Tab-separated table of C-alpha atoms and ligand atoms in Angstrom:
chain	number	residue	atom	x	y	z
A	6	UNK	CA	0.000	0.000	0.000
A	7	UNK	CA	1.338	3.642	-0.999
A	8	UNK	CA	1.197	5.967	1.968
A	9	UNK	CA	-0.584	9.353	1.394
A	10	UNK	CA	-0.986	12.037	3.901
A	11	UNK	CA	-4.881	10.735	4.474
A	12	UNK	CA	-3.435	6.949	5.069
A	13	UNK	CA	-1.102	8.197	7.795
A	14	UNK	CA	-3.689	10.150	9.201
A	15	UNK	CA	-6.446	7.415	9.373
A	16	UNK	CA	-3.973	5.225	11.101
A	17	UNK	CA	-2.915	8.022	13.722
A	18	UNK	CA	-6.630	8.328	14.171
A	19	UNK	CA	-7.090	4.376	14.350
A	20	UNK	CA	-4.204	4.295	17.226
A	21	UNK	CA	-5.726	6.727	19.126
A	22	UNK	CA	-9.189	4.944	18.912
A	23	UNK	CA	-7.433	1.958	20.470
A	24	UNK	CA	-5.363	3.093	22.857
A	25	UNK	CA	-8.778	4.707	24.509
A	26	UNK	CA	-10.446	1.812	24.340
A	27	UNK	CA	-10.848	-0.449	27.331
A	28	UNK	CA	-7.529	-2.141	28.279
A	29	UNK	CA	-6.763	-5.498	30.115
A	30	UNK	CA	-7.935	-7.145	33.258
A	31	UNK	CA	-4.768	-5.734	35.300
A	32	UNK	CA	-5.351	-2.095	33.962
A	33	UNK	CA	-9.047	-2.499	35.609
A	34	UNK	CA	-7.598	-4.119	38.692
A	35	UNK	CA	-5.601	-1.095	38.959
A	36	UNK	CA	-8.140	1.140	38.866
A	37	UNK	CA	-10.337	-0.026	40.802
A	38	UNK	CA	-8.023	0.140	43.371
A	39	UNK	CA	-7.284	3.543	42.611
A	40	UNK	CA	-3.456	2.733	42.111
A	41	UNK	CA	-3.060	3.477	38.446
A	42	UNK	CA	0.223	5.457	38.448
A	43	UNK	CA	1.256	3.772	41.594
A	44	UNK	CA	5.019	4.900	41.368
A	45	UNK	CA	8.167	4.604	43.174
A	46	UNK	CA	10.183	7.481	43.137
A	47	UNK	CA	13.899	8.863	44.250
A	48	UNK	CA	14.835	8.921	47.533
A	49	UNK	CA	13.963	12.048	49.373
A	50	UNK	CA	15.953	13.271	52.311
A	51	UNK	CA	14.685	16.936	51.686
A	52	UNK	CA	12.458	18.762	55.336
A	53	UNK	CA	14.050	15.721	57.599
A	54	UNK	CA	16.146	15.929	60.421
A	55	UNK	CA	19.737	14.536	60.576
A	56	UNK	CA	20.071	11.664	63.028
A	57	UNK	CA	22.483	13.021	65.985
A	58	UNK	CA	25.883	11.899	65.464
A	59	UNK	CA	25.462	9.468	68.714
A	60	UNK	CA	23.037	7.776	67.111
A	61	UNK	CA	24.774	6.308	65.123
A	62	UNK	CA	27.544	7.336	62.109
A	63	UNK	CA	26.455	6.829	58.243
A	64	UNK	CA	22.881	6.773	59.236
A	65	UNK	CA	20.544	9.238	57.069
A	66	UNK	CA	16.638	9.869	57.147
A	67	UNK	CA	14.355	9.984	54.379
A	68	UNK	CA	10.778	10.706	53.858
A	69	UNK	CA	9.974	7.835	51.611
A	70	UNK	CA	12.624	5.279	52.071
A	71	UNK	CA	14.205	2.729	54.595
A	72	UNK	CA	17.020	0.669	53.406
A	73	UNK	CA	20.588	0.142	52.569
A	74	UNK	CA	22.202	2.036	49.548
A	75	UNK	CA	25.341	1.873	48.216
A	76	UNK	CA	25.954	5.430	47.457
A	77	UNK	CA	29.025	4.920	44.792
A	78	UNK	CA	29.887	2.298	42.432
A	79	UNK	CA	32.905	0.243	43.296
A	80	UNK	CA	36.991	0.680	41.562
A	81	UNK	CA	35.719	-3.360	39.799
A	82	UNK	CA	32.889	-0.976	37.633
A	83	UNK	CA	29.619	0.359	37.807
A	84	UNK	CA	26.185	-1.717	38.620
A	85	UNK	CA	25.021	-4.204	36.751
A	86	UNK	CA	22.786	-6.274	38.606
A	87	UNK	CA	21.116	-6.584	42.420
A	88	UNK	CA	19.124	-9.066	43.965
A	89	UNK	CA	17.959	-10.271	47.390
A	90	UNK	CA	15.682	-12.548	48.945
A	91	UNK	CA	12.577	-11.325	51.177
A	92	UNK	CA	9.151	-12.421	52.389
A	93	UNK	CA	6.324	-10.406	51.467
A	94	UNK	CA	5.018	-8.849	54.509
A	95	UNK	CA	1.422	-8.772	56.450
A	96	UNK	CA	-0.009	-5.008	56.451
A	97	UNK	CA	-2.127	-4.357	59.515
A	98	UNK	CA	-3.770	-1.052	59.263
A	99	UNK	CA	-2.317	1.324	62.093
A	100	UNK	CA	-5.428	2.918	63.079
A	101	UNK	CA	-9.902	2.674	62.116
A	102	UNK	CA	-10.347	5.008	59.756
A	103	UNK	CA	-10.488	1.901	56.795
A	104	UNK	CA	-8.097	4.662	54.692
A	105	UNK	CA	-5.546	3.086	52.190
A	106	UNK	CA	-2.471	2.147	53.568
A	107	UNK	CA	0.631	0.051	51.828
A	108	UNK	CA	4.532	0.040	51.499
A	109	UNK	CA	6.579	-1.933	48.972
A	110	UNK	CA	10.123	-3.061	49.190
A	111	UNK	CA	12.245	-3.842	46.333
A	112	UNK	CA	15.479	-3.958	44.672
A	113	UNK	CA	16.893	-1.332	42.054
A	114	UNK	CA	19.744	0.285	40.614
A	115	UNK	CA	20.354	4.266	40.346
A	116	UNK	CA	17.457	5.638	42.847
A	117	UNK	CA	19.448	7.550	45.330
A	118	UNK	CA	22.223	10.166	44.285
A	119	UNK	CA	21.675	9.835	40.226
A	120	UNK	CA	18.291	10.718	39.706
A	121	UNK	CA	17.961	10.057	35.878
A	122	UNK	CA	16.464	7.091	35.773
A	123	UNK	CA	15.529	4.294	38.503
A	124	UNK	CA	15.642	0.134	37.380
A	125	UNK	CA	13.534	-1.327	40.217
A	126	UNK	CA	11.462	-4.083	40.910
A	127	UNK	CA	9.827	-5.616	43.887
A	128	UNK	CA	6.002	-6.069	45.792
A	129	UNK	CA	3.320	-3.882	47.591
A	130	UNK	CA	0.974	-4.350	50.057
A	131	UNK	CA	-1.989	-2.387	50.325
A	132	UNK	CA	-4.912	-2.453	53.329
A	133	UNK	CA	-7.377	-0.392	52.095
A	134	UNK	CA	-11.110	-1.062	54.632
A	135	UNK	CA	-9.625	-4.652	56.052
A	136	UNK	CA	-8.814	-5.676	52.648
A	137	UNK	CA	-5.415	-6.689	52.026
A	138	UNK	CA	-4.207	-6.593	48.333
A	139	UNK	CA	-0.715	-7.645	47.186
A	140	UNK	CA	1.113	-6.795	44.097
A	141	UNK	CA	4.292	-7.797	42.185
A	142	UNK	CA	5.834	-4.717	39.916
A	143	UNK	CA	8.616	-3.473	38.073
A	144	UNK	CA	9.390	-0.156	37.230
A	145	UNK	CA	11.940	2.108	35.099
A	146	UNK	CA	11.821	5.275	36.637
A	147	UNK	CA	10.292	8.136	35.444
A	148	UNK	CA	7.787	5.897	34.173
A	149	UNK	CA	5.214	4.497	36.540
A	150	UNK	CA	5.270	0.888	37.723
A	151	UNK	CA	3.609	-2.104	36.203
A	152	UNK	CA	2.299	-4.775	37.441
A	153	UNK	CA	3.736	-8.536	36.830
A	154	UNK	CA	0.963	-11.106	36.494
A	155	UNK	CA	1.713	-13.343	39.571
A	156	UNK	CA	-0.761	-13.893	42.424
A	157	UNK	CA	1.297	-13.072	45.525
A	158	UNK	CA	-0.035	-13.285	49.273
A	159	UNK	CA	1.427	-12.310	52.478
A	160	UNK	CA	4.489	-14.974	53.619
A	161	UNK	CA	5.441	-15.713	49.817
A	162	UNK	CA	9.513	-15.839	49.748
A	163	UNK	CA	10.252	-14.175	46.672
A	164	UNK	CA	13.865	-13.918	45.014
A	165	UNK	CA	13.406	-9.937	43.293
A	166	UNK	CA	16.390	-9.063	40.784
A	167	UNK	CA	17.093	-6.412	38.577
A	168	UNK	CA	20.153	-6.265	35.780
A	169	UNK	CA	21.209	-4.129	32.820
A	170	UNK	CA	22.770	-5.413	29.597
A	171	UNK	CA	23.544	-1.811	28.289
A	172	UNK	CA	22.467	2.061	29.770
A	173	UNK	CA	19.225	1.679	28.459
A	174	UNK	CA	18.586	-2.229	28.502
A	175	UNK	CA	17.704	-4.276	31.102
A	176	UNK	CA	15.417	-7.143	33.006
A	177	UNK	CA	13.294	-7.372	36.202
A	178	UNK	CA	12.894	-10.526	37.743
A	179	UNK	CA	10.799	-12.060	40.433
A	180	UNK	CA	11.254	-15.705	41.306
A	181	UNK	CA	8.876	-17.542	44.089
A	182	UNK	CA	11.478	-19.196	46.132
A	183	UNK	CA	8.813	-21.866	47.405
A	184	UNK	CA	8.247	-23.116	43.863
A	185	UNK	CA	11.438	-21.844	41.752
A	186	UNK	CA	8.662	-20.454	39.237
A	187	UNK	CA	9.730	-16.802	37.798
A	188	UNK	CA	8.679	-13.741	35.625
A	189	UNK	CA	11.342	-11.689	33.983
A	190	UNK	CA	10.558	-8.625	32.027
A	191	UNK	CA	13.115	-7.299	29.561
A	192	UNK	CA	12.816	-3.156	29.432
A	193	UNK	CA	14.209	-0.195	27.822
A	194	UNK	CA	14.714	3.275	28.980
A	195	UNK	CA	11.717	5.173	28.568
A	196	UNK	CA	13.490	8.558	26.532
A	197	UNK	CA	17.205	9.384	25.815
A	198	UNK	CA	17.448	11.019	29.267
A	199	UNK	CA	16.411	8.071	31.395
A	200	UNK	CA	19.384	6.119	30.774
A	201	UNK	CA	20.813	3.816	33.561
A	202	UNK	CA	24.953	4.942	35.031
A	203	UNK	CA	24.836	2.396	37.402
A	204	UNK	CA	26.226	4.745	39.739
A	205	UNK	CA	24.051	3.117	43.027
A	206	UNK	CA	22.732	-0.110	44.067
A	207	UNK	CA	19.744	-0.296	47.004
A	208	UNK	CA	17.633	-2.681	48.560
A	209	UNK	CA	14.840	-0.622	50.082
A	210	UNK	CA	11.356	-0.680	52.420
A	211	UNK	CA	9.315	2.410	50.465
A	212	UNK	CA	6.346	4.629	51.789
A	213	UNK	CA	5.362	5.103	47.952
A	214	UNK	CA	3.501	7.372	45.898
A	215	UNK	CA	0.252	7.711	43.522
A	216	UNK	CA	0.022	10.381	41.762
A	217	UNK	CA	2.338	13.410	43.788
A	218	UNK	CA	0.869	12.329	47.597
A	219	UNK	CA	2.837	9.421	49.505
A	220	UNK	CA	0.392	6.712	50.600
A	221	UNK	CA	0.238	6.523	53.711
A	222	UNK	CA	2.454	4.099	55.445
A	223	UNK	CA	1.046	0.662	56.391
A	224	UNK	CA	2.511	-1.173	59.501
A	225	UNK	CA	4.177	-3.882	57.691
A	226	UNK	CA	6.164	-5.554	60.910
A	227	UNK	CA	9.075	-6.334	59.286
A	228	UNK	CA	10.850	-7.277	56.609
A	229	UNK	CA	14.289	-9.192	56.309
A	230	UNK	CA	16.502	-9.001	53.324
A	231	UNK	CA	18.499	-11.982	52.980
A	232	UNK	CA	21.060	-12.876	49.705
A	233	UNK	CA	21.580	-8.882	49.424
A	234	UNK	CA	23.765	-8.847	46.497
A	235	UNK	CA	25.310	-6.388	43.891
A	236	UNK	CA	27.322	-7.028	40.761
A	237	UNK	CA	30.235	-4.824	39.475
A	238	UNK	CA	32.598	-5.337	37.256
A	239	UNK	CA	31.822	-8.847	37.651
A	240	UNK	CA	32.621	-8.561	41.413
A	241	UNK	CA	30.280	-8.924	44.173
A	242	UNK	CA	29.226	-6.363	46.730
A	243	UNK	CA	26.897	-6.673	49.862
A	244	UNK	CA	25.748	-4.125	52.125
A	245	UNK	CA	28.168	-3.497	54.886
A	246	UNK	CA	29.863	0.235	54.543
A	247	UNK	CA	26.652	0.972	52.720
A	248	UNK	CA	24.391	4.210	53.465
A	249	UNK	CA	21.622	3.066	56.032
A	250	UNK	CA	18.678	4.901	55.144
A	251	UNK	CA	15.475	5.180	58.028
A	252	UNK	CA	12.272	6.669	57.257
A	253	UNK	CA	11.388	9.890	59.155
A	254	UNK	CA	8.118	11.336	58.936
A	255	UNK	CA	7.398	14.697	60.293
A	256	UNK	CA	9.751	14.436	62.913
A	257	UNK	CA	8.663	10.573	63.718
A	258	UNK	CA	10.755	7.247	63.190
A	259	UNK	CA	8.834	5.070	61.065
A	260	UNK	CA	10.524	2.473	59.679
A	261	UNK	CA	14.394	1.492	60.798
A	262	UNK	CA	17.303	-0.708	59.445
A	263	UNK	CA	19.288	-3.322	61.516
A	264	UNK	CA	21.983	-4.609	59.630
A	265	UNK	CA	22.711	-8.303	60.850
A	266	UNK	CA	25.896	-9.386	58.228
A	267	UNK	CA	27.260	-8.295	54.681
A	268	UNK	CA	23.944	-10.180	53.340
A	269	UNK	CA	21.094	-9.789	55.884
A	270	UNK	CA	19.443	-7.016	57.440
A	271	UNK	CA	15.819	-6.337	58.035
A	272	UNK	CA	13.268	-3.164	57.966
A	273	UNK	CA	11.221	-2.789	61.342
A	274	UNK	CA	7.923	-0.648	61.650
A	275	UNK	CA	7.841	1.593	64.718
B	15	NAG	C1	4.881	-19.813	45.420
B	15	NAG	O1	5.005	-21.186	45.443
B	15	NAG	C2	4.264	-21.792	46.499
B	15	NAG	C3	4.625	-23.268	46.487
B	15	NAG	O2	4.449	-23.810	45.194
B	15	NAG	C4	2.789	-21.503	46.303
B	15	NAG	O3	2.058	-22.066	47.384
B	15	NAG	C5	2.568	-20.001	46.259
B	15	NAG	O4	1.215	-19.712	45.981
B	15	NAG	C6	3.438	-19.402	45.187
B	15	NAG	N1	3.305	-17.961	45.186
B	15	NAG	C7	3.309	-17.244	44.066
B	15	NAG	C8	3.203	-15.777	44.248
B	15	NAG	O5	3.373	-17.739	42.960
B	16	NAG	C1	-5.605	7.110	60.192
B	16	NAG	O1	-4.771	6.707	59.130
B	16	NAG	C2	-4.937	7.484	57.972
B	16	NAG	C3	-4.097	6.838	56.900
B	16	NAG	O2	-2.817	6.552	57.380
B	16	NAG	C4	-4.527	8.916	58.252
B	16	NAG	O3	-4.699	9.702	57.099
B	16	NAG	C5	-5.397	9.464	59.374
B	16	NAG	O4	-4.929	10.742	59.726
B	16	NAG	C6	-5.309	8.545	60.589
B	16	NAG	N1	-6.266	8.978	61.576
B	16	NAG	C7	-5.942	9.088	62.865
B	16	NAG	C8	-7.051	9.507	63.773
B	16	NAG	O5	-4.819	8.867	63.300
């Protein structure tokens, strides 16, 4: 078929049609939970308090996250991969008023000091009214996160990995430990701009957003990161000497980091 001007245009017009047209199952379970650009974003340590010095040395609050990052990439290269092991956690709302409530935790590379572009992947939990709701996701930052198709409940073991084959190339994966069953998506960056340095690796507990307000936090217990690994240069890195990150909320401690060994530590809800 020759293109003309009115071809091109009737197929514009076509694309459009479609793309407003109702989507899949998961875009409808999204919205009806009101989660549709359920994002992830950059750490934010902006309007929080530094911990005193007694407290503790390379210990930093943040509004959003609670974690372990490490904050440069090592002399072996720059990130390429990181992984860990956790259970996904029971939310119990923290007070009556039947309001949403969730957290996520998840593994990514480049979401504290670069701020480009974000390679993440990982679970929510949401208690919205007594009903709890749990999601697996991946995300490339500044796009919003989607949602794999893998029915996840509370106590599920799951192995979450992200790597990069190039700046803008790379896979999320989530593996049930139980049953060694996994999804892997492949992405790309989203624009020229969102390319991946590898410049920081970070396992993290997140107070996330929708839209620009935070969700509010969910009491999640705990969660313990196990198998915390990063890949440089074909070396491998864990998380001791890495920045501990606790979440502060005006002027409260609400989620904090114990670090147990070069592999382990877990996220606590106060
Ligand atoms: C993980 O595997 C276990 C054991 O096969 C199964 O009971 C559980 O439902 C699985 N969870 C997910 C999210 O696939
Ligand atoms: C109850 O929790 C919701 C959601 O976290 C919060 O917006 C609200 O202020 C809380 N209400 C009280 C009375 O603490």
């Amino acid at each position: 078929m020759k293109f003309t001007s009115t071809t091109i245009l009737a197929t514009a017009i076509l694309a459009g049609t479609s793309f407003a047209a109702p989507r899949s199952g998961l875009i409808d379970r999204l919205q009806s939970r009101g989660t549709l650009s359920r994002q992830s974003l950059p750490t934010e340590k902006k309007g929080v308090l530094l911990k005193e010095a007694a407290a503790g040395a390379n210990v930093q609050y943040s509004k959003n996250w609670a974690g372990v990052v490490r904050e440069q990439p090592p002399a072996s290269g720059t990130y390429s991969a990181v992984s860990a092991t956790f259970t996904v956690p029971e939310p119990t709302a923290t007070n009556e008023s039947g309001e949403m409530q969730a957290v996520s935790a998840w593994v990514g590379i480049d979401g504290d000091t670069y701020t480009k572009a974000i390679l993440q992947t990982g679970i929510d939990t949401y208690i919205q009214d007594g009903k709890k709701t749990f999601d697996a996701w991946y995300e490339w930052y500044p796009l919003s996160a989607e949602n794999f198709d893998l029915a996840l409940s509370a106590g599920d073991v799951i192995v979450a990995k992200v790597e990069t084959y190039s700046p803008s190339e790379g896979a999320a994966i989530i593996e049930n430990k139980s049953s060694g069953q996994s999804v892997t998506k492949t992405l790309s960056a989203p624009s020229a701009d969102a390319t991946l340095a590898g410049q920081n690796a970070e396992w993290i507990v997140e107070d996330f957003n929708t839209g620009s307000s935070m969700v509010p936090l969910v009491n999640f217990d705990r969660v313990d990161f196990t198998g915390a690994q990063a890949e440089a240069g074909g070396a491998k890195y864990g998380v001791k000497n890495a920045a501990v990150l606790d979440i502060q909320q005006n002027g409260d401690l609400k989620a904090h980091v114990e670090i147990q060994s070069d592999t382990e530590f877990f996220v606590t809800y106060q």
